[in-house]
CSV table of C-alpha atoms in Angstrom, one decimal:
chain,number,residue,atom,x,y,z
A,1452,MET,CA,7.5,23.7,-1.0
A,1453,ALA,CA,9.4,26.5,-0.5
A,1454,LYS,CA,12.0,27.4,1.6
A,1455,VAL,CA,10.9,30.1,4.4
A,1456,GLN,CA,13.1,31.8,6.5
A,1457,MET,CA,11.7,32.3,10.0
A,1458,THR,CA,12.9,33.2,14.0
A,1459,CYS,CA,13.0,29.7,16.1
A,1460,PRO,CA,10.1,30.3,18.6
A,1461,ARG,CA,12.7,29.1,21.5
A,1462,CYS,CA,15.9,30.7,20.8
A,1463,ARG,CA,14.8,33.3,18.3
A,1464,GLN,CA,17.8,32.4,16.0
A,1465,PRO,CA,16.8,33.0,12.2
A,1466,ILE,CA,16.5,29.3,10.6
A,1467,LEU,CA,14.9,28.3,7.2
A,1468,ALA,CA,11.6,25.7,7.1
A,1469,ASP,CA,10.2,23.8,4.3
A,1470,VAL,CA,6.7,25.5,4.0
A,1471,GLU,CA,3.9,24.0,1.6
A,1472,GLN,CA,0.5,25.8,1.7
A,1473,LEU,CA,-1.3,24.3,-1.3
A,1474,PHE,CA,-2.1,20.6,-1.5
A,1475,ASP,CA,-3.7,20.0,-4.9
A,1476,VAL,CA,-4.2,16.5,-5.5
A,1477,GLY,CA,-5.6,16.9,-9.1
A,1478,ALA,CA,-1.9,18.7,-9.9
A,1479,ASP,CA,0.2,16.2,-7.5
A,1480,PRO,CA,-1.8,13.3,-6.5
A,1481,GLU,CA,1.1,12.8,-3.8
A,1482,ALA,CA,-0.4,15.6,-2.2
A,1483,LYS,CA,-3.1,14.2,-0.3
A,1484,GLN,CA,-0.5,11.3,1.4
A,1485,ARG,CA,1.7,14.1,2.2
A,1486,PHE,CA,-1.2,16.5,3.7
A,1487,LEU,CA,-2.4,13.1,5.6
A,1488,SER,CA,1.1,12.0,7.2
A,1489,GLY,CA,1.1,15.0,9.2
A,1490,ASN,CA,4.9,15.4,8.8
A,1491,ILE,CA,4.7,18.8,6.9
A,1492,ASN,CA,5.4,22.3,8.1
A,1493,ILE,CA,7.6,21.4,10.7
A,1494,ALA,CA,10.3,23.6,12.0
A,1495,ASN,CA,13.7,22.1,13.0
A,1496,CYS,CA,16.1,24.4,14.5
A,1497,PRO,CA,19.7,23.4,14.0
A,1498,ASN,CA,20.6,25.9,16.9
A,1499,CYS,CA,18.6,24.7,20.4
A,1500,GLY,CA,17.2,21.9,18.7
A,1501,TYR,CA,13.5,23.0,18.5
A,1502,GLN,CA,11.0,20.6,16.7
A,1503,GLY,CA,7.5,22.0,16.3
A,1504,PRO,CA,4.8,22.7,13.6
A,1505,LEU,CA,4.8,25.8,12.0
A,1506,SER,CA,1.8,28.1,11.7
A,1507,THR,CA,0.6,28.3,8.3
A,1508,PRO,CA,-2.7,29.0,5.9
A,1509,ILE,CA,-3.3,25.6,3.7
A,1510,VAL,CA,-5.4,25.3,1.2
A,1511,TYR,CA,-6.5,21.6,0.1
A,1512,HIS,CA,-8.0,21.0,-3.2
A,1513,ASP,CA,-9.3,17.5,-4.3
A,1514,PRO,CA,-11.2,18.0,-7.7
A,1515,GLU,CA,-12.3,14.2,-7.9
A,1516,LYS,CA,-14.2,14.8,-4.4
A,1517,GLU,CA,-15.0,18.1,-5.3
A,1518,LEU,CA,-13.5,19.6,-2.1
A,1519,LEU,CA,-11.8,22.9,-2.0
A,1520,LEU,CA,-10.8,23.6,2.0
A,1521,THR,CA,-9.0,26.5,3.8
A,1522,TYR,CA,-7.1,26.5,7.1
A,1523,PHE,CA,-5.9,29.8,8.8
A,1524,PRO,CA,-3.7,29.3,12.0
A,1525,PRO,CA,-6.2,31.7,14.6
A,1526,GLU,CA,-3.0,32.3,16.6
A,1527,LEU,CA,-1.5,34.5,13.5
A,1528,GLY,CA,-4.3,37.0,15.1
A,1529,LEU,CA,-4.8,38.8,11.3
A,1530,PRO,CA,-8.5,40.2,10.3
A,1531,LEU,CA,-10.4,38.2,7.7
A,1532,ASN,CA,-9.7,40.5,4.9
A,1533,GLU,CA,-5.9,39.8,5.6
A,1534,GLN,CA,-6.6,36.3,5.6
A,1535,GLU,CA,-8.3,36.3,2.2
A,1536,ARG,CA,-5.4,38.5,0.9
A,1537,LEU,CA,-3.2,35.8,1.9
A,1538,ILE,CA,-5.2,32.8,1.0
A,1539,GLY,CA,-6.7,34.0,-2.3
A,1540,PRO,CA,-3.9,33.7,-4.6
A,1541,LEU,CA,-3.6,30.1,-3.4
A,1542,ILE,CA,-6.9,29.6,-4.6
A,1543,THR,CA,-6.1,31.5,-7.9
A,1544,GLN,CA,-3.5,28.6,-8.4
A,1545,VAL,CA,-6.2,26.1,-8.0
A,1546,VAL,CA,-8.8,27.4,-10.7
A,1547,ASN,CA,-6.0,28.5,-13.2
A,1548,ARG,CA,-5.1,24.9,-13.2
A,1549,LEU,CA,-8.4,23.5,-14.4
A,1550,PRO,CA,-9.4,23.5,-17.8
A,1551,ASN,CA,-12.4,25.9,-18.3
A,1552,GLU,CA,-15.1,22.6,-18.5
A,1553,LYS,CA,-13.7,21.7,-14.9
A,1554,ARG,CA,-14.3,24.9,-12.9
A,1555,LYS,CA,-17.6,23.8,-11.4
A,1556,ALA,CA,-19.5,25.8,-8.6
A,1557,TYR,CA,-17.6,24.1,-5.6
A,1558,LEU,CA,-14.4,26.4,-6.5
A,1559,LEU,CA,-16.5,29.4,-5.3
A,1560,ARG,CA,-17.6,28.2,-2.0
A,1561,PRO,CA,-14.5,26.8,-0.4
A,1562,GLN,CA,-15.1,25.5,2.8
A,1563,THR,CA,-13.4,27.1,6.0
A,1564,MET,CA,-11.7,24.6,8.4
A,1565,LEU,CA,-11.5,25.8,12.1
A,1566,THR,CA,-8.7,23.6,13.2
A,1567,LEU,CA,-5.9,21.6,11.2
A,1568,GLN,CA,-7.5,18.3,12.8
A,1569,SER,CA,-11.0,19.1,11.2
A,1570,MET,CA,-9.4,19.7,8.0
A,1571,ILE,CA,-7.6,16.1,8.0
A,1572,GLU,CA,-10.8,14.7,9.3
A,1573,ARG,CA,-12.9,16.4,6.3
A,1574,VAL,CA,-10.1,14.8,4.0
A,1575,LEU,CA,-10.4,11.2,5.5
A,1576,GLU,CA,-14.7,11.6,5.2
A,1577,GLY,CA,-14.2,12.4,1.4
A,1578,GLU,CA,-12.4,9.1,1.5
A,1579,GLY,CA,-15.0,6.9,3.6
A,1580,ILE,CA,-13.4,7.3,6.8
A,1581,THR,CA,-16.0,8.7,9.4
A,1582,HIS,CA,-15.4,10.3,12.7
A,1583,GLU,CA,-16.2,7.1,14.1
A,1584,MET,CA,-13.8,5.3,12.5
A,1585,MET,CA,-11.5,7.2,13.4
A,1586,GLU,CA,-12.1,7.3,17.2
A,1587,ALA,CA,-12.4,3.8,17.0
A,1588,SER,CA,-8.7,3.7,15.7
A,1589,GLN,CA,-7.4,5.8,18.0
A,1590,GLN,CA,-8.6,3.8,20.8
A,1591,ARG,CA,-6.8,0.8,19.4
A,1592,LEU,CA,-3.6,2.5,18.8
A,1593,ASN,CA,-4.0,3.8,22.3
A,1594,LEU,CA,-4.2,0.1,23.6
A,1595,LEU,CA,-1.1,-0.7,21.4
A,1596,GLN,CA,0.8,1.9,23.2
A,1597,ARG,CA,-0.4,0.6,26.7
A,1598,LEU,CA,0.9,-2.9,25.6
A,1599,LEU,CA,3.9,-1.9,24.5
A,1600,SER,CA,4.7,0.2,27.8
A,1601,ALA,CA,3.3,-2.5,30.1
A,1602,THR,CA,6.3,-4.5,31.7
A,1603,SER,CA,5.7,-8.0,31.7
A,1604,ALA,CA,3.6,-11.0,29.5
A,1605,ASP,CA,1.5,-11.2,32.4
A,1606,VAL,CA,0.3,-7.2,32.6
A,1607,ARG,CA,-0.1,-7.4,28.9
A,1608,ALA,CA,-2.3,-10.6,29.0
A,1609,GLU,CA,-4.1,-8.6,32.0
A,1610,ILE,CA,-4.7,-5.7,29.5
A,1611,VAL,CA,-5.9,-7.8,26.5
A,1612,LYS,CA,-8.5,-9.1,29.0
A,1613,GLN,CA,-9.8,-6.1,30.2
A,1614,GLU,CA,-10.0,-4.6,26.5
A,1615,GLU,CA,-10.9,-7.8,24.6
A,1616,LYS,CA,-13.2,-5.9,22.7
A,1617,LEU,CA,-10.8,-3.6,21.1
A,1618,VAL,CA,-8.3,-6.6,20.0
A,1619,ASP,CA,-10.1,-7.3,17.0
A,1620,GLU,CA,-9.4,-8.4,13.2
A,1621,ARG,CA,-9.0,-4.3,12.8
A,1622,PHE,CA,-6.5,-4.0,15.6
A,1623,PHE,CA,-4.2,-6.7,13.9
A,1624,GLU,CA,-4.6,-5.2,10.9
A,1625,ILE,CA,-3.5,-1.6,12.7
A,1626,LEU,CA,-0.5,-3.7,14.0
A,1627,GLY,CA,0.5,-5.3,10.8
A,1628,ARG,CA,0.9,-2.2,9.3
A,1629,LEU,CA,2.9,-0.8,11.5
A,1630,ILE,CA,4.9,-3.2,11.1
A,1631,GLU,CA,5.3,-3.0,7.7
A,1632,ALA,CA,5.7,0.4,8.1
A,1633,SER,CA,9.0,0.3,10.5
A,1634,LEU,CA,10.5,-2.1,8.1
A,1635,ALA,CA,10.1,0.5,5.4
A,1636,GLN,CA,11.5,3.2,7.5
A,1637,GLY,CA,14.7,0.9,8.3
A,1638,ASP,CA,13.6,0.5,12.2
A,1639,GLN,CA,14.3,-2.8,12.4
A,1640,ASN,CA,14.4,-2.5,16.5
A,1641,SER,CA,10.6,-1.1,16.4
A,1642,ALA,CA,9.5,-3.8,13.5
A,1643,ARG,CA,11.2,-6.7,15.9
A,1644,ALA,CA,9.3,-5.3,19.1
A,1645,LEU,CA,5.9,-5.0,16.9
A,1646,ALA,CA,6.2,-8.7,15.6
A,1647,GLY,CA,6.9,-10.0,18.7
A,1648,LEU,CA,3.9,-8.6,20.4
A,1649,GLN,CA,1.5,-9.9,17.6
A,1650,GLN,CA,3.0,-13.3,18.1
A,1651,GLU,CA,2.5,-13.2,21.8
A,1652,LEU,CA,-0.8,-11.5,21.6
A,1653,LEU,CA,-2.7,-14.0,19.0
A,1654,PRO,CA,-3.5,-16.8,21.4
A,1655,LEU,CA,-4.6,-14.4,23.4
A,1656,THR,CA,-8.1,-13.5,21.9
A,1657,GLU,CA,-10.5,-15.7,20.2
A,1658,VAL,CA,-10.2,-13.4,17.1
A,1659,GLY,CA,-6.5,-13.6,17.6
A,1660,ARG,CA,-6.3,-17.5,17.7
A,1661,LYS,CA,-8.9,-17.4,14.4
A,1662,LEU,CA,-6.6,-15.7,12.5
A,1663,GLN,CA,-3.8,-17.5,13.8
A,1664,GLU,CA,-5.7,-20.6,12.7
A,1665,GLN,CA,-6.5,-19.2,9.2
A,1666,SER,CA,-3.1,-18.4,8.6
A,1667,THR,CA,-1.5,-21.4,9.5
A,1668,GLU,CA,-4.2,-23.3,6.8
A,1669,VAL,CA,-3.2,-20.4,4.3
A,1670,GLN,CA,0.5,-21.6,4.9
A,1671,ALA,CA,-0.6,-25.5,4.6
A,1672,ALA,CA,-2.6,-24.8,1.8
A,1673,ILE,CA,0.3,-23.1,0.0
A,1674,GLU,CA,2.8,-25.8,0.9
A,1675,SER,CA,0.7,-28.6,-0.4
A,1676,LEU,CA,0.5,-27.2,-3.8
A,1677,GLN,CA,3.9,-27.1,-4.0
A,1678,ASN,CA,4.7,-30.5,-3.1
A,1679,ALA,CA,2.1,-31.2,-5.6
A,1680,SER,CA,4.0,-29.4,-8.3
A,1681,GLN,CA,7.3,-30.3,-7.7
A,1682,GLN,CA,6.3,-34.1,-8.7
A,1683,GLY,CA,3.9,-32.7,-11.5
A,1684,LEU,CA,0.7,-31.2,-10.7
A,1685,THR,CA,-2.1,-33.1,-12.5
A,1686,ARG,CA,-5.9,-32.5,-12.2
A,1687,GLU,CA,-5.9,-36.0,-10.6
A,1688,LYS,CA,-3.7,-34.8,-7.9
A,1689,LEU,CA,-5.1,-31.7,-7.6
A,1690,LEU,CA,-8.6,-33.3,-6.5
A,1691,ASP,CA,-7.0,-35.3,-4.0
A,1692,LEU,CA,-5.9,-32.1,-2.5
A,1693,PHE,CA,-9.2,-30.8,-2.4
A,1694,ILE,CA,-10.6,-34.0,-1.1
A,1695,GLU,CA,-7.9,-34.5,1.7
A,1696,ALA,CA,-8.8,-31.0,2.9
A,1697,PRO,CA,-9.2,-30.7,6.4
A,1698,ASN,CA,-11.5,-27.3,6.6
A,1699,GLU,CA,-13.1,-25.1,4.6
A,1700,THR,CA,-10.4,-22.7,5.0
A,1701,ARG,CA,-7.8,-25.0,3.4
A,1702,LEU,CA,-10.6,-25.9,0.7
A,1703,VAL,CA,-11.2,-21.8,-0.3
A,1704,THR,CA,-7.4,-21.1,-0.2
A,1705,LEU,CA,-6.8,-24.0,-2.6
A,1706,VAL,CA,-9.3,-23.1,-4.9
A,1707,SER,CA,-8.3,-19.4,-4.9
A,1708,MET,CA,-5.0,-20.5,-5.7
A,1709,ALA,CA,-5.4,-23.1,-8.3
A,1710,ARG,CA,-8.7,-21.9,-10.0
A,1711,SER,CA,-7.3,-22.1,-13.8
A,1712,GLY,CA,-6.9,-25.9,-13.2
A,1713,LEU,CA,-11.1,-26.1,-12.0
A,1714,ASP,CA,-11.8,-26.4,-15.7
A,1715,TYR,CA,-14.4,-28.9,-17.9
A,1716,GLN,CA,-11.7,-31.5,-18.0
A,1717,PHE,CA,-11.3,-31.7,-14.1
A,1718,PHE,CA,-15.1,-31.8,-13.3
A,1719,GLN,CA,-15.4,-34.7,-15.8
A,1720,ILE,CA,-12.5,-36.5,-13.6
A,1721,LEU,CA,-14.4,-35.4,-10.6
A,1722,SER,CA,-17.8,-36.8,-12.1
A,1723,GLN,CA,-15.8,-40.3,-12.7
A,1724,ARG,CA,-14.7,-40.4,-9.2
A,1725,ILE,CA,-18.1,-40.0,-8.0
A,1726,GLU,CA,-19.8,-42.6,-10.2
A,1727,ALA,CA,-17.4,-45.2,-9.4
A,1728,ALA,CA,-17.3,-44.4,-5.8
A,1729,PRO,CA,-19.2,-46.5,-3.3
A,1730,ALA,CA,-22.6,-45.3,-1.4
A,1731,GLY,CA,-21.1,-43.7,1.3
A,1732,GLU,CA,-18.1,-41.9,-0.2
A,1733,LYS,CA,-20.3,-41.0,-3.1
A,1734,GLU,CA,-22.5,-38.7,-1.3
A,1735,LYS,CA,-19.3,-36.7,0.2
A,1736,LEU,CA,-17.6,-36.5,-3.6
A,1737,GLU,CA,-21.3,-34.8,-4.6
A,1738,GLN,CA,-20.9,-32.6,-1.8
A,1739,LEU,CA,-17.6,-31.4,-2.8
A,1740,ARG,CA,-18.4,-30.5,-6.6
A,1741,ASP,CA,-21.3,-28.9,-5.5
A,1742,ARG,CA,-19.1,-26.8,-3.4
A,1743,LEU,CA,-16.2,-26.8,-6.0
A,1744,LEU,CA,-19.0,-25.5,-8.5
A,1745,GLN,CA,-19.9,-22.6,-6.1
A,1746,LEU,CA,-16.3,-21.6,-5.2
A,1747,THR,CA,-15.6,-21.1,-8.9
A,1748,GLN,CA,-18.6,-19.4,-9.5
A,1749,GLU,CA,-18.1,-16.5,-7.2
A,1750,ILE,CA,-14.4,-16.6,-8.1
A,1751,ASP,CA,-15.3,-16.1,-11.8
A,1752,GLN,CA,-17.8,-13.5,-10.9
A,1753,ARG,CA,-15.8,-11.5,-8.6
A,1754,LEU,CA,-13.0,-11.4,-11.7
A,1755,ARG,CA,-15.7,-10.0,-14.2
A,1756,GLN,CA,-16.8,-7.2,-11.7
A,1757,GLN,CA,-13.4,-6.5,-11.2
A,1758,LEU,CA,-12.2,-6.5,-15.0
A,1759,GLU,CA,-15.5,-4.5,-15.7
A,1760,GLN,CA,-14.4,-1.6,-13.0
A,1761,SER,CA,-10.8,-1.9,-14.9
A,1762,ARG,CA,-12.4,-1.3,-18.0
A,1763,ALA,CA,-14.4,1.9,-17.1
A,1764,THR,CA,-11.6,3.2,-15.4
A,1765,LEU,CA,-9.8,2.8,-18.7
A,1766,ASN,CA,-12.4,4.6,-20.8
A,1767,SER,CA,-12.4,7.5,-18.2
A,1768,ILE,CA,-8.8,7.8,-18.7
A,1769,LEU,CA,-9.0,7.7,-22.5
A,1770,GLU,CA,-11.8,10.1,-22.5
A,1771,SER,CA,-9.6,12.7,-20.4
A,1772,GLU,CA,-8.0,15.7,-22.3
A,1773,ASN,CA,-4.6,15.1,-20.9
A,1774,ILE,CA,-4.2,11.0,-20.9
A,1775,GLU,CA,-0.8,11.2,-19.5
A,1776,GLN,CA,-1.9,13.3,-16.7
A,1777,ALA,CA,-5.0,11.3,-16.1
A,1778,THR,CA,-3.0,7.8,-16.1
A,1779,VAL,CA,-0.4,9.5,-13.6
A,1780,GLN,CA,-3.2,10.5,-11.2
A,1781,MET,CA,-4.8,7.0,-11.2
A,1782,LEU,CA,-1.7,5.0,-10.9
A,1783,PRO,CA,-2.3,3.9,-7.5
A,1784,GLU,CA,-5.3,2.2,-8.2
A,1785,LEU,CA,-4.0,0.3,-11.4
A,1786,ASP,CA,-3.7,-3.3,-11.0
A,1787,ASP,CA,-3.6,-6.7,-12.7
A,1788,PHE,CA,-6.9,-6.7,-13.8
A,1789,PHE,CA,-6.5,-3.0,-15.2
A,1790,ALA,CA,-3.4,-4.6,-17.0
A,1791,GLU,CA,-5.7,-7.4,-18.5
A,1792,ALA,CA,-8.1,-4.9,-19.7
A,1793,LEU,CA,-5.6,-2.7,-21.5
A,1794,ARG,CA,-4.6,-5.8,-23.2
A,1795,ILE,CA,-7.8,-6.3,-24.5
A,1796,GLU,CA,-8.2,-3.1,-25.6
A,1797,LEU,CA,-5.1,-3.1,-27.5
A,1798,GLN,CA,-5.8,-6.1,-28.9
A,1799,GLN,CA,-9.4,-5.0,-30.5
A,1800,ALA,CA,-7.9,-1.6,-31.4
A,1801,GLN,CA,-5.6,-3.6,-33.5
A,1802,GLN,CA,-7.5,-5.8,-35.3
A,1803,SER,CA,-10.2,-3.2,-35.7
A,1804,GLY,CA,-7.7,-0.8,-37.1
A,1805,ASP,CA,-8.8,1.8,-34.8
A,1806,LEU,CA,-5.6,4.0,-35.2
A,1807,GLU,CA,-7.2,6.5,-33.2
A,1808,ARG,CA,-7.6,4.4,-29.9
A,1809,LEU,CA,-4.6,2.8,-30.3
A,1810,ALA,CA,-2.6,5.6,-30.2
A,1811,LYS,CA,-4.2,7.0,-27.0
A,1812,LEU,CA,-3.8,3.2,-25.2
A,1813,GLN,CA,0.0,3.4,-26.4
A,1814,LYS,CA,0.0,7.0,-24.2
A,1815,VAL,CA,-1.3,5.0,-21.3
A,1816,VAL,CA,1.2,2.0,-21.8
A,1817,GLU,CA,4.0,4.5,-21.7
A,1818,VAL,CA,3.4,5.9,-18.8
A,1819,ILE,CA,3.0,2.9,-16.7
A,1820,GLN,CA,6.0,1.4,-18.4
A,1821,SER,CA,7.6,4.4,-17.1
A,1822,ALA,CA,6.0,4.4,-13.5
A,1823,SER,CA,7.0,0.6,-13.5
A,1824,ALA,CA,10.7,0.9,-14.2
A,1825,PRO,CA,12.7,0.6,-10.9
A,1826,PRO,CA,14.0,3.9,-8.8
A,1827,ALA,CA,17.9,4.2,-9.7
A,1828,GLU,CA,18.7,2.7,-5.9
A,1829,ILE,CA,16.7,-0.4,-6.4
A,1830,ALA,CA,18.6,-0.8,-9.8
A,1831,LEU,CA,21.7,-0.1,-8.0
A,1832,ALA,CA,20.9,-2.5,-5.3
A,1833,GLU,CA,20.0,-5.3,-7.8
A,1834,GLU,CA,23.2,-4.7,-10.1
A,1835,LEU,CA,25.4,-4.7,-6.9
A,1836,MET,CA,23.3,-8.3,-5.5
A,1837,GLY,CA,24.3,-9.6,-9.4
A,1838,SER,CA,27.9,-9.2,-9.3
A,1839,GLU,CA,29.8,-12.4,-7.9
A,1840,THR,CA,33.1,-10.2,-6.3
A,1841,GLU,CA,33.8,-7.6,-3.9
A,1842,ASP,CA,36.2,-6.1,-6.8
A,1843,GLN,CA,33.0,-6.2,-9.1
A,1844,ARG,CA,31.0,-4.5,-6.3
A,1845,ARG,CA,33.7,-2.1,-5.9
A,1846,GLN,CA,33.6,-0.9,-9.8
A,1847,ILE,CA,29.9,-0.7,-9.8
A,1848,MET,CA,30.2,1.7,-6.5
A,1849,GLU,CA,32.6,3.7,-8.0
A,1850,ALA,CA,31.0,4.1,-11.3
A,1851,HIS,CA,27.5,5.4,-9.1
A,1852,ALA,CA,29.7,7.0,-6.3
A,1853,ASP,CA,26.9,10.0,-5.8
A,1854,GLN,CA,24.3,7.1,-5.1
A,1855,ILE,CA,26.0,5.9,-2.4
A,1856,THR,CA,24.6,8.0,0.3
A,1857,PRO,CA,23.2,7.3,4.2
A,1858,GLU,CA,19.8,7.4,2.3
A,1859,PHE,CA,20.8,4.4,0.4
A,1860,LEU,CA,22.3,2.6,3.2
A,1861,GLN,CA,19.0,2.8,4.9
A,1862,MET,CA,17.3,1.1,2.2
A,1863,LEU,CA,19.3,-1.7,2.2
A,1864,GLY,CA,19.1,-1.9,5.9
A,1865,SER,CA,15.0,-2.2,5.2
A,1866,LEU,CA,15.3,-4.7,2.5
A,1867,LEU,CA,17.5,-6.7,4.5
A,1868,ALA,CA,15.2,-6.7,7.5
A,1869,GLN,CA,12.4,-7.7,5.3
A,1870,LEU,CA,14.2,-10.5,3.7
A,1871,GLU,CA,14.9,-11.8,6.8
A,1872,GLN,CA,11.4,-11.5,8.3
A,1873,GLN,CA,10.4,-13.3,4.9
A,1874,GLY,CA,12.3,-16.5,5.4
A,1875,GLN,CA,14.4,-15.7,2.5
A,1876,PRO,CA,18.2,-16.4,3.9
A,1877,GLU,CA,19.9,-16.9,0.8
A,1878,MET,CA,18.7,-13.6,-0.6
A,1879,ALA,CA,19.4,-12.0,3.1
A,1880,GLN,CA,23.3,-13.0,3.0
A,1881,ARG,CA,23.7,-11.9,-0.7
A,1882,LEU,CA,21.9,-8.6,0.6
A,1883,GLN,CA,24.2,-8.5,3.7
A,1884,GLU,CA,27.3,-8.7,1.8
A,1885,VAL,CA,26.5,-5.7,-0.5
A,1886,TYR,CA,25.4,-4.0,2.8
A,1887,ARG,CA,28.8,-4.0,4.1
A,1888,SER,CA,30.5,-3.2,1.0
A,1889,ALA,CA,28.1,-0.1,0.6
A,1890,LEU,CA,28.9,0.7,4.2
A,1891,ARG,CA,32.6,0.1,3.9
A,1892,PHE,CA,32.9,2.3,0.6
A,1893,SER,CA,31.0,5.4,2.0
A,1894,MET,CA,32.9,5.5,5.4
A,1895,GLU,CA,36.0,5.3,3.0
A,1896,THR,CA,34.6,8.4,0.7
A,1897,ASN,CA,33.6,10.0,3.8
A,1898,MET,CA,36.9,10.1,5.2
A,1899,LYS,CA,38.6,11.3,1.6
A,1900,LYS,CA,36.4,14.4,2.0
């Protein structure tokens, strides 16, 4: 991203703007998210307050999807040869970054996008998101805006009645993501408004009531397991929880959370219970055993599939010329299954004495460890929360005065809102004390300047 001097379209005063013309996902995995966010190439004029998009050529490259897209704003009014002169160096950068074996034919045929929106849609299509899916999401976003603008609960109820087909699981998923995004940005007012709307809408539709019921059952399953664990969870107590489960949702949740307890010894206890049960109860217990066996088999199959996928991902990383770069590119997709696959491969390499493979695996480990380290601001927040007194917090902040910025304060506010929403009053109170201390320190520091 480069700083470019330009003229404000409104007041004609010179301003500086951040301009990014090349989005190369192969070299920078975060480039895709920046491009799709829409918060790119925006002019902000400090003189008149103008804010708007910049007209600039853009090249987007994703080697994994074999996508090379170009966009040249028609409002610039430049002839084709001049457009090619400006776009050409960006494409050359893309090609030069790739090793020879990865320079494929698609690089010779960049796809020209007539609008920036069509470019965004083409990128999303590469992610499996069709135009129809985008239109459906936009309809739900428009409905959400209508509901937020409605003057009363009665008006919202009428809107939901008219648009009930749109108020589906996808609608509530979008609403949930918006709440999370608002909290992450420290926008507590929006988060509260959206969360209040969510609670109001759930009872109004069949889908909402089903989601509400599922959420209630999941929470009840968690609480029952927690209570049993506090008293010492045994296989016998776990079996009692399964027997007492009032519905399928509760049973499935319990099994998914306590899969490790459903071992050979557990099913032996269940079989003994069946043999000792009277005729009427025996049939129910046999049906329960069949269902538990089916659920555990389904869970185990999914776990095996996910572990195999993670092993395939790990092998593709190890086969790359640059293992560190390949690992960085895959970081967003790495999960607990990948960690388990990595652990197994490390163990096997050590046992077989395969030093070459062990060295490659260690490179992957080092990248993950580095990426897993908490950001400096999170580490500072944790250190402050671990302090016992105001004097201790003061000493820590003085040692890290350059990190007590408005962005740090905003992050603390966002974390505080999340803790409050998650029902963690003790942690929230401790963070509130840290937030007040940091705010006071920041104000005092600014007054001394």
